[in-house]
Amino acid sequence: MVKSFIFEFRCLFFSEIRVLYGRTLSSNPNVFQEICHVLRQVALVHGHRQGPLVEQLRRGKEPEIALQAPLLAPHQEGHHQVLHVGPPLGDGARAEELQRSGFGSPLKREMRRNGKEGRLSPTKLFRVPSRHYHDGYKQCSDLLCSAMAIAYRKKRLDSRIWWPILLAFAVASAGARSHSTDALGFLSIDCGLEPGSSYVDPLTNIPYVSDAGFIDTGVNHNISVDYVGDVRNPGLLTLRAFPNGTRNCYTIRSPTVVRGSKYLLRAWFFYGNYDGQLLSFQLHLGVNYWDRVDVTSAELAYWKETITVATDWHLSVCLVNTGTGTPFISGIDLRPLKDSMYPAANEWRSLVLLYRWNLGVESGSIRYPADPLDRLWAPWSSPRWNDVSTNSTVQNLSVDFFEAPSVVMQTAVTPINSSSLVIPWDPFPGYVNQFLVILHISEILDLSGTNQSRQFNIYVNGFRWLGVIMTPEYLQSDSVYNLVTLPSSPTYNISLEALSNSTLPPILNAFELYVTMSNTSVPSDAGDVDAMTAIKERYRIQRNWMGDPCSPSDFVWDGLNCNYSLSNSPRVTALSLSSSGLTGEITKSFASLSALQYLDLSYNNLTGSIPDDLANLSSLRLL
């Protein structure tokens, strides 16, 4: 089924506008704010409450602005689906006209099968081989190219309206690139880099940007010159430290972050002896504890990684001072994942990486571009194992929840003089002992024409796991995974045990291990968060206003009182900004704090009248 999105807009002068578009492989668009803004301006410029778009709405209709360019979505069998939204393309608009985009022939053949030669029907789905996607669309800017084909559902849009909407898509496309940095949707932040600076990592060819647009606290530092020569990753040369405040947060917003989407989020820490004091502090993902950062060496790079689902239109990475040194951070990587990947991660549970091993390799980590998702695969070999490898490509399954890259699957280990292959790991302090274990397995030795066979069982801490007998397929990547809850133990292990009739020992290519992180802390009401963020930005407030306003309760913003029983989410009930140096008019954003009971704006330099919207605050008792 094609994956598409419908964004509903309730803009000024409009009851509802819908914009439909398909999600392509190389974009991560979230452009409703920009489009809504431009549509609002169109209404203001062209007669305010007049014009064909508004008239349709006045008559109770719901016009649609449909993108009629071929729109693509992933298909699990090596195809993509092309969605035509809207009316037929019109007289003379035949399938061969799409040939220039690489879609003509496959569309024409598909239309013949459906008895509709020469015309595309509304909402008709077509399956197109992937090569046509790459040949015909790879040079096209997804949003802008699609915007070139905007058409009104019933008739052509007036050019006065069409061009501003096209401009909205162009601006949104450029804005998305400025945040996501490339067509893959990667966001790579170099913490401590000078504002406005950017560069391309020579090792990965990934663009990096300054962190200045994501945080307004902290102090930039360079690592000690004694360590500069040892650093291959330019993103580790600078850092941002936070000597003030208990909690300091980076916030990554839309369009980079899309609510309900899944991401790999990685935070880097390279101390480099910038201040001569080793340290320890906490790392939070939004309102939830993520991990503890213990810096025990000035010359080692540490990273923390989680797979998480965005529950709002932003993600926050927070550093919490625990009194054992000044928190700092060197970089943040955000990588979008397909919704189907790592299915154990959802809105209620994130996955915290313990290990990701590329077995059978003595040195050299694997990441982008060898892994299109930019996961870090650390090498692991042992004198207890035989390292085996192949130069042949290892294929993923048609439905693959993990998509281990071929270069990782081309190496593996088998035990020496043993029928048992054991992978140990240590407990992870601070978490329940619930682990996601992922074993990536492929037969990379050609056993055809031989009497050799390889079969084995899998055990976790001595207990049979899943009841599956593994018979790896030649050059076919397979992943065995499950969530397991284990009793407390000084050590854990996975054991692969050959069957008695197997002539070959077990084989293992790669191994991922995660601990689960329950997203149990409840964030503040979304409307309150938006309102408080707008108030902070409007008056440039420099207090401890970082992260979530009310949650966790230990980090409530200065001047706020929050109620944790009014609803499922904490609510802002009192706000004191007395003597805060506020200037200008009283913003209407205060009226969006719908549970507000007390508001103190005394002893500031505010001008103008009190907004009428504040009268709608039914709970407000004191102003």
XYZ file of C-alpha atoms in Angstrom:
623
model
C 0.000 0.000 0.000
C 1.368 3.367 -0.976
C 2.409 5.516 1.946
C 1.035 9.049 1.721
C 0.219 11.893 4.037
C -2.753 14.217 4.382
C -2.015 17.433 6.220
C -5.035 19.415 7.385
C -4.690 23.162 7.646
C -6.881 25.446 9.681
C -5.415 28.707 8.491
C -6.764 32.216 8.765
C -9.826 32.638 6.489
C -9.822 28.919 5.623
C -11.946 26.267 7.262
C -9.852 23.430 5.897
C -7.326 22.856 3.142
C -5.840 19.501 2.319
C -2.533 18.934 0.595
C -1.773 15.397 -0.486
C 1.595 14.070 -1.482
C 3.458 10.790 -1.477
C 6.531 10.231 0.622
C 9.577 9.495 -1.523
C 12.630 7.501 -0.670
C 14.929 10.485 -0.515
C 12.844 13.072 1.291
C 11.511 13.585 4.754
C 9.109 16.463 4.101
C 7.023 18.260 6.646
C 6.005 21.477 4.955
C 2.578 22.231 6.338
C 3.733 25.256 8.330
C 5.299 26.941 5.314
C 2.359 26.141 3.017
C -0.141 27.292 5.605
C 1.732 30.571 5.964
C 1.781 31.197 2.213
C -1.883 30.275 1.798
C -2.701 32.736 4.541
C -0.744 35.438 2.723
C -2.522 34.564 -0.533
C -5.861 35.154 1.160
C -4.689 38.481 2.567
C -3.272 39.735 -0.716
C -6.017 38.563 -3.055
C -9.225 39.980 -1.682
C -8.908 38.700 1.866
C -12.168 36.725 1.928
C -12.460 36.376 -1.835
C -11.004 34.237 -4.562
C -11.820 30.797 -6.027
C -10.161 28.847 -3.247
C -12.033 30.676 -0.510
C -15.305 30.588 -2.452
C -15.094 26.811 -2.690
C -14.654 26.666 1.051
C -17.550 29.041 1.639
C -19.803 26.692 -0.309
C -18.939 23.917 2.091
C -16.571 22.135 -0.257
C -13.131 20.858 0.624
C -10.864 21.602 -2.332
C -7.706 19.637 -2.691
C -4.386 20.814 -4.021
C -3.085 17.633 -5.600
C 0.420 16.872 -6.755
C 0.110 15.204 -10.135
C 3.763 14.376 -10.639
C 4.664 10.708 -10.126
C 4.964 10.245 -6.392
C 6.879 7.314 -5.020
C 6.751 5.124 -1.956
C 8.877 2.126 -0.993
C 7.671 -1.314 -2.016
C 9.048 -4.342 -0.257
C 9.604 -6.422 -3.379
C 12.074 -4.216 -5.209
C 9.409 -1.995 -6.738
C 8.024 1.420 -5.993
C 4.416 2.451 -6.277
C 3.484 5.504 -8.276
C 0.430 7.388 -7.100
C -1.485 9.739 -9.363
C -3.695 11.985 -7.233
C -6.503 14.036 -8.710
C -8.441 13.984 -11.980
C -7.251 12.294 -15.178
C -4.375 14.145 -16.734
C -6.639 15.377 -19.529
C -7.003 14.967 -23.270
C -3.734 14.136 -24.920
C -2.011 13.462 -21.618
C -0.837 9.971 -22.451
C 1.480 7.723 -20.565
C 4.272 8.110 -23.069
C 4.520 11.758 -22.044
C 6.040 10.532 -18.811
C 8.811 8.766 -20.713
C 11.158 11.684 -20.072
C 10.914 10.945 -16.365
C 11.622 7.259 -16.837
C 8.062 6.156 -16.068
C 6.520 5.980 -19.534
C 7.119 2.387 -20.508
C 6.221 0.712 -17.224
C 3.153 2.905 -16.810
C 2.039 2.237 -20.355
C 2.396 -1.511 -19.913
C 0.484 -1.399 -16.640
C -2.289 0.674 -18.182
C -2.648 -1.806 -21.014
C -3.124 -4.563 -18.475
C -5.902 -2.531 -16.898
C -7.571 -1.655 -20.181
C -6.944 2.062 -19.809
C -4.495 2.814 -22.564
C -3.424 6.409 -22.756
C -4.996 7.859 -19.617
C -4.197 7.847 -15.936
C -7.192 7.360 -13.681
C -7.698 9.170 -10.395
C -5.931 7.550 -7.434
C -4.678 4.703 -9.609
C -1.704 2.781 -8.219
C 1.033 1.522 -10.498
C 3.995 -0.674 -9.667
C 7.212 0.415 -11.321
C 10.584 -1.402 -11.174
C 13.059 0.375 -8.939
C 15.463 1.068 -11.792
C 12.917 3.438 -13.323
C 12.819 5.365 -10.078
C 16.573 5.783 -10.075
C 16.869 6.507 -13.810
C 14.034 8.961 -14.019
C 13.861 10.738 -10.709
C 17.305 10.851 -9.197
C 18.054 14.321 -10.560
C 14.756 15.747 -9.407
C 14.332 17.736 -6.211
C 11.424 15.853 -4.676
C 9.312 18.673 -3.292
C 10.119 21.238 -5.949
C 9.693 18.807 -8.847
C 6.349 17.687 -7.476
C 5.293 21.270 -6.875
C 5.819 22.012 -10.568
C 2.819 19.762 -11.238
C 0.389 21.301 -8.749
C -3.122 21.518 -10.177
C -6.517 22.320 -8.780
C -8.821 19.350 -8.420
C -11.654 20.685 -10.537
C -9.897 23.326 -12.632
C -6.573 25.050 -12.966
C -5.600 27.341 -10.147
C -5.447 31.038 -10.783
C -1.772 31.891 -11.381
C -1.923 34.436 -8.574
C -2.569 31.543 -6.200
C -0.575 28.846 -8.006
C 2.759 30.655 -7.967
C 2.798 31.524 -4.234
C 2.014 27.889 -3.446
C 4.823 26.775 -5.736
C 7.053 29.251 -3.933
C 5.975 27.699 -0.645
C 7.121 24.291 -1.825
C 10.385 25.719 -3.082
C 11.034 27.487 0.214
C 10.020 24.399 2.163
C 12.310 22.254 0.053
C 15.230 24.589 0.677
C 14.367 24.781 4.354
C 14.234 21.027 4.659
C 17.670 20.767 3.113
C 19.081 23.390 5.447
C 18.004 21.284 8.421
C 18.384 17.735 7.120
C 21.566 18.630 5.221
C 21.140 16.084 2.429
C 18.644 14.085 0.411
C 18.841 11.172 2.847
C 17.393 13.271 5.644
C 20.578 13.149 7.737
C 21.099 15.896 10.296
C 24.687 16.095 11.579
C 25.496 18.699 14.229
C 29.031 19.697 15.202
C 28.721 21.025 18.745
C 30.971 23.997 19.441
C 31.410 24.889 15.773
C 31.238 28.614 15.067
C 27.707 29.862 14.251
C 27.004 29.802 10.531
C 29.876 27.420 9.815
C 29.512 24.093 8.016
C 31.684 21.522 6.286
C 31.630 18.076 4.693
C 33.255 15.204 6.578
C 35.989 13.915 4.226
C 35.610 10.334 5.506
C 31.859 9.960 5.041
C 30.983 12.873 2.737
C 28.256 13.813 5.230
C 27.622 17.568 5.692
C 27.890 18.969 9.225
C 26.400 22.193 10.579
C 26.979 24.319 13.662
C 24.890 23.657 16.757
C 24.109 27.360 17.199
C 20.602 26.976 15.759
C 19.615 24.250 18.207
C 20.596 25.682 21.606
C 21.195 29.105 23.171
C 23.235 28.188 26.261
C 26.690 26.788 26.887
C 30.268 27.736 26.050
C 32.259 26.624 23.003
C 35.674 25.013 23.477
C 38.401 23.442 21.381
C 40.008 20.224 22.556
C 43.585 20.400 23.841
C 46.227 20.735 21.115
C 47.838 17.588 22.533
C 44.966 15.527 21.092
C 44.265 17.312 17.809
C 46.717 15.209 15.817
C 45.019 11.966 16.874
C 41.530 12.985 15.744
C 40.353 11.751 12.334
C 36.774 12.909 12.785
C 36.687 16.729 12.428
C 33.463 16.817 14.433
C 35.408 15.917 17.571
C 37.728 18.923 17.484
C 35.202 21.206 19.173
C 32.649 20.815 21.945
C 30.076 22.778 23.880
C 30.217 22.726 27.689
C 27.474 23.739 30.124
C 28.872 25.204 33.351
C 25.539 26.848 34.209
C 22.169 25.276 34.866
C 21.221 21.774 35.883
C 19.638 20.802 32.556
C 20.625 22.112 29.128
C 18.833 20.858 26.030
C 19.285 20.762 22.279
C 15.958 20.875 20.434
C 15.618 19.613 16.861
C 12.308 20.708 15.350
C 10.240 20.143 12.250
C 10.703 19.905 9.326
C 13.652 17.703 10.311
C 11.609 15.827 12.936
C 8.239 14.366 11.946
C 5.871 13.186 14.650
C 5.415 9.417 14.571
C 8.588 8.798 12.557
C 11.432 6.576 13.702
C 15.010 7.799 14.117
C 18.474 6.682 15.075
C 19.845 9.359 17.403
C 23.527 9.415 18.350
C 25.387 11.750 20.719
C 29.197 12.071 20.618
C 31.550 12.935 23.472
C 35.272 13.514 23.031
C 36.783 15.148 26.073
C 40.232 15.867 24.659
C 41.298 17.225 28.060
C 39.770 20.598 27.276
C 39.672 21.599 30.971
C 41.839 18.980 32.683
C 39.014 17.377 34.697
C 37.380 14.023 33.944
C 33.679 13.911 34.655
C 30.314 12.153 34.667
C 26.803 13.370 33.872
C 23.406 12.181 32.646
C 21.949 12.200 29.160
C 18.178 12.521 28.703
C 16.014 12.030 25.634
C 13.319 14.624 26.133
C 11.794 13.952 29.544
C 13.169 10.402 29.821
C 16.496 9.188 31.188
C 18.669 7.895 28.351
C 22.088 7.010 29.732
C 24.984 8.066 31.921
C 28.132 9.482 30.331
C 31.237 8.483 32.290
C 34.381 10.014 30.809
C 37.335 8.000 32.101
C 39.841 8.845 29.365
C 40.721 12.091 27.644
C 41.719 10.340 24.414
C 38.701 8.106 23.806
C 35.605 9.071 21.829
C 32.365 7.967 23.468
C 29.000 7.784 21.806
C 25.496 7.016 23.004
C 22.883 5.822 20.580
C 19.149 5.207 20.716
C 16.423 4.215 18.285
C 13.287 6.157 19.086
C 9.940 7.270 17.701
C 9.219 11.002 17.795
C 6.072 11.600 19.832
C 5.917 15.252 18.795
C 7.263 17.552 16.092
C 10.568 17.899 17.909
C 13.229 15.884 19.722
C 15.282 17.134 22.658
C 18.700 15.923 23.778
C 19.378 17.104 27.328
C 22.570 17.063 29.397
C 22.011 16.961 33.146
C 24.595 18.070 35.689
C 24.818 15.553 38.555
C 27.508 17.417 40.500
C 30.382 15.327 39.141
C 31.759 17.656 36.491
C 30.606 20.035 33.773
C 28.510 18.310 31.089
C 29.677 18.696 27.491
C 28.879 17.292 24.061
C 30.821 17.049 20.799
C 28.181 16.162 18.232
C 24.673 14.914 17.475
C 23.649 12.678 14.562
C 20.013 12.170 13.575
C 19.238 9.479 10.991
C 15.701 8.673 9.769
C 14.664 5.027 9.688
C 11.831 3.282 7.899
C 8.833 2.832 10.149
C 9.065 -0.940 9.700
C 12.641 -1.149 10.975
C 13.497 -2.180 14.527
C 9.834 -2.963 15.339
C 10.557 -3.198 19.080
C 10.947 0.608 19.110
C 7.663 2.480 19.410
C 6.103 5.505 21.114
C 6.298 3.836 24.523
C 9.698 2.178 24.240
C 13.049 3.290 22.840
C 16.099 1.106 22.287
C 19.477 2.029 23.777
C 22.462 0.537 21.991
C 24.845 -1.611 23.994
C 26.860 -3.199 21.190
C 26.840 -3.457 17.417
C 29.569 -5.815 16.285
C 30.868 -6.667 12.842
C 32.349 -10.107 13.477
C 35.382 -11.571 11.753
C 37.159 -8.226 11.349
C 40.188 -7.157 13.376
C 40.053 -3.405 12.746
C 38.120 -0.656 11.011
C 34.572 0.450 11.795
C 31.797 0.410 9.207
C 29.401 3.330 8.765
C 28.001 5.468 5.935
C 28.197 5.080 2.959
C 28.823 1.321 3.368
C 25.792 1.337 5.658
C 23.186 3.652 4.083
C 21.640 4.170 7.535
C 24.976 5.336 9.008
C 25.000 2.821 11.832
C 28.405 2.245 13.431
C 29.585 -1.376 13.253
C 32.586 -2.031 15.486
C 35.050 -4.798 14.527
C 35.439 -7.886 16.682
C 37.699 -10.852 16.247
C 39.057 -13.332 18.779
C 41.768 -16.017 18.980
C 38.940 -18.400 19.871
C 37.341 -17.939 16.452
C 38.054 -18.570 12.801
C 37.491 -15.485 10.664
C 35.759 -16.312 7.376
C 34.857 -13.972 4.531
C 33.599 -13.700 0.982
C 33.822 -11.124 -1.798
C 30.328 -11.980 -3.037
C 27.389 -9.719 -2.285
C 25.091 -10.887 0.497
C 21.463 -10.066 -0.247
C 18.893 -8.859 2.273
C 15.495 -10.492 2.521
C 12.622 -8.862 0.629
C 11.116 -8.012 4.021
C 14.003 -7.084 6.287
C 13.547 -5.248 9.580
C 17.266 -4.514 9.990
C 18.940 -4.338 6.556
C 22.439 -5.272 7.672
C 24.782 -3.992 4.921
C 26.470 -6.494 2.637
C 29.974 -5.434 3.693
C 29.107 -6.441 7.260
C 27.540 -9.730 6.224
C 30.549 -10.637 4.049
C 32.569 -11.492 7.167
C 31.760 -13.947 9.940
C 33.238 -16.110 12.669
C 33.075 -19.789 13.539
C 34.475 -21.429 16.686
C 37.871 -23.167 16.605
C 37.764 -26.850 17.542
C 34.353 -26.476 19.094
C 30.690 -26.939 18.267
C 29.739 -23.923 20.384
C 30.060 -20.202 19.617
C 29.581 -18.000 22.704
C 29.034 -14.207 22.772
C 29.165 -12.743 26.327
C 28.061 -9.332 27.580
C 27.936 -7.517 30.895
C 24.878 -6.083 32.685
C 23.866 -2.523 31.902
C 23.478 -0.463 35.109
C 20.384 1.661 35.499
C 18.033 -0.414 33.355
C 15.784 -3.423 33.748
C 17.348 -6.516 32.245
C 15.192 -6.509 29.123
C 17.313 -6.841 26.014
C 16.702 -6.826 22.293
C 19.065 -9.416 20.843
C 19.616 -9.390 17.070
C 21.769 -12.032 15.374
C 22.644 -11.441 11.718
C 23.420 -14.742 10.037
C 24.366 -15.789 6.503
C 26.172 -18.755 5.019
C 29.113 -17.264 3.144
C 30.792 -20.565 2.213
C 29.436 -22.328 -0.865
C 28.427 -25.767 0.387
C 26.721 -26.862 -2.827
C 28.071 -30.119 -4.213
C 29.535 -31.085 -0.850
C 28.388 -33.278 1.987
C 28.816 -30.414 4.426
C 25.919 -28.984 6.426
C 25.497 -26.302 9.070
C 22.664 -26.367 11.598
C 22.527 -25.021 15.130
C 20.311 -23.981 18.019
C 20.510 -20.686 19.906
C 20.545 -20.336 23.693
C 20.417 -17.274 25.953
C 21.985 -17.867 29.363
C 21.455 -21.585 28.899
C 17.792 -21.398 27.859
C 16.669 -22.412 24.354
C 15.824 -19.258 22.427
C 12.812 -19.094 20.092
C 12.864 -22.835 19.382
C 14.337 -22.165 15.943
C 16.873 -24.462 14.287
C 19.097 -22.263 12.151
C 20.137 -23.457 8.691
C 21.776 -20.393 7.109
C 21.178 -19.801 3.396
C 24.070 -19.107 1.060
C 24.646 -15.359 0.537
C 21.238 -14.582 2.036
C 21.130 -12.274 5.050
C 18.806 -13.392 7.816
C 18.201 -11.842 11.225
C 16.994 -13.653 14.311
C 15.739 -11.337 17.032
C 13.578 -11.151 20.106
C 13.060 -9.216 23.320
C 14.257 -11.207 26.313
C 13.891 -10.372 29.996
C 16.630 -11.988 32.064
C 17.135 -12.302 35.823
C 19.944 -10.318 37.396
C 23.289 -11.917 36.671
C 26.969 -10.889 36.758
C 27.192 -11.746 33.053
C 25.015 -12.823 30.149
C 25.715 -14.757 26.983
C 24.348 -15.959 23.680
C 25.411 -19.473 22.719
C 25.115 -21.010 19.246
C 25.255 -24.831 19.544
C 25.724 -27.110 16.531
C 23.311 -30.018 16.112
C 24.737 -33.501 16.394
C 24.177 -34.177 12.687
C 25.774 -30.884 11.577
C 29.187 -31.305 9.988
C 30.097 -27.625 10.408
C 30.135 -25.427 13.520
C 27.805 -22.426 13.997
C 28.433 -19.199 12.100
C 27.656 -15.614 13.087
C 28.198 -12.531 10.918
C 27.064 -9.642 13.119
C 25.406 -8.973 16.446
C 23.330 -6.098 17.817
C 22.338 -5.756 21.448
C 19.996 -3.132 22.889
C 18.466 -2.513 26.269
C 14.930 -1.173 26.359
C 14.170 2.330 27.628
C 10.570 2.861 28.713
C 9.218 6.270 27.769
C 7.309 6.463 31.037
C 7.793 10.136 31.914
C 4.890 12.130 30.531
C 5.738 15.345 28.656
C 3.831 18.560 29.214
C 0.671 19.321 27.307
C 1.660 19.975 23.686
C -0.269 23.246 23.558
C 1.482 24.482 26.689
C 4.873 23.531 25.249
C 4.176 25.449 22.038
C 2.933 28.472 23.975
C 5.884 28.544 26.370
C 8.327 28.129 23.478
C 6.705 31.052 21.659
C 6.847 33.202 24.819
C 10.510 32.333 25.333
C 11.388 33.250 21.747
C 9.252 36.412 21.735
C 10.904 37.901 24.828
C 14.317 36.169 24.493
C 14.081 34.788 28.011
C 17.422 33.425 29.240
C 16.393 31.528 32.377
C 16.627 27.753 32.713
C 13.935 27.463 30.066
C 15.300 24.369 28.348
C 13.568 21.167 27.320
C 10.086 20.430 28.630
C 8.513 23.184 30.797
C 7.024 20.877 33.471
C 8.566 17.443 33.084
C 10.335 15.897 34.854
C 9.181 17.784 37.937
C 12.797 18.227 39.091
C 13.440 20.524 36.123
C 10.358 22.781 36.034
C 11.146 26.091 34.359
C 11.759 29.061 36.658
C 8.600 31.071 37.248
C 6.230 28.195 36.445
C 3.859 26.200 38.601
C 2.626 22.983 37.043
C -0.286 20.721 37.884
C 0.204 16.991 37.350
C -3.365 15.836 38.038
C -5.558 18.031 35.820
C -5.055 15.792 32.797
C -2.874 13.023 31.451
C -0.154 15.591 30.745
C 1.310 18.197 33.122
C -0.290 21.637 32.706
C 1.083 25.121 33.305
C -1.171 26.735 35.913
C 0.921 29.716 37.033
C 3.499 31.886 35.294
C 5.465 34.664 36.965
C 7.591 36.903 34.752
C 7.736 39.836 37.133
C 10.834 42.034 36.740
C 12.049 40.015 33.758
C 12.881 42.935 31.469
C 10.070 42.143 29.026
C 9.470 44.757 26.316
C 6.933 45.274 23.566
C 3.324 44.184 23.455
C 1.776 41.350 25.451
C 1.873 38.342 23.169
C -1.293 36.377 22.472
C 0.672 33.205 23.215
C -0.226 33.643 26.893
C -3.822 32.912 25.896
C -2.774 29.480 24.612
C -1.988 28.378 28.180
C -5.556 27.178 28.604
C -5.106 25.883 32.183
C -3.437 29.096 33.399
C -4.767 30.418 36.720
C -2.152 33.050 37.655
C -0.170 35.341 35.365
C 2.218 37.964 36.748
C 3.753 40.395 34.233
C 4.404 43.239 36.674
C 7.468 45.497 36.652
C 8.277 45.093 32.963
C 8.288 47.549 30.048
C 5.292 46.104 28.217
C 3.211 48.357 25.979
C -0.196 48.248 24.339
C -3.450 46.806 25.586
C -4.161 43.445 27.147
C -5.120 40.989 24.364
C -8.822 40.152 24.293
C -7.896 36.482 23.940
C -6.851 36.406 27.595
C -10.522 36.769 28.477
C -11.056 33.276 27.079
C -8.908 31.750 29.830
C -11.715 30.396 31.986
C -9.381 29.362 34.815
C -7.488 32.662 35.033
C -8.007 34.210 38.455
C -5.225 36.760 38.758
C -3.544 38.908 36.119
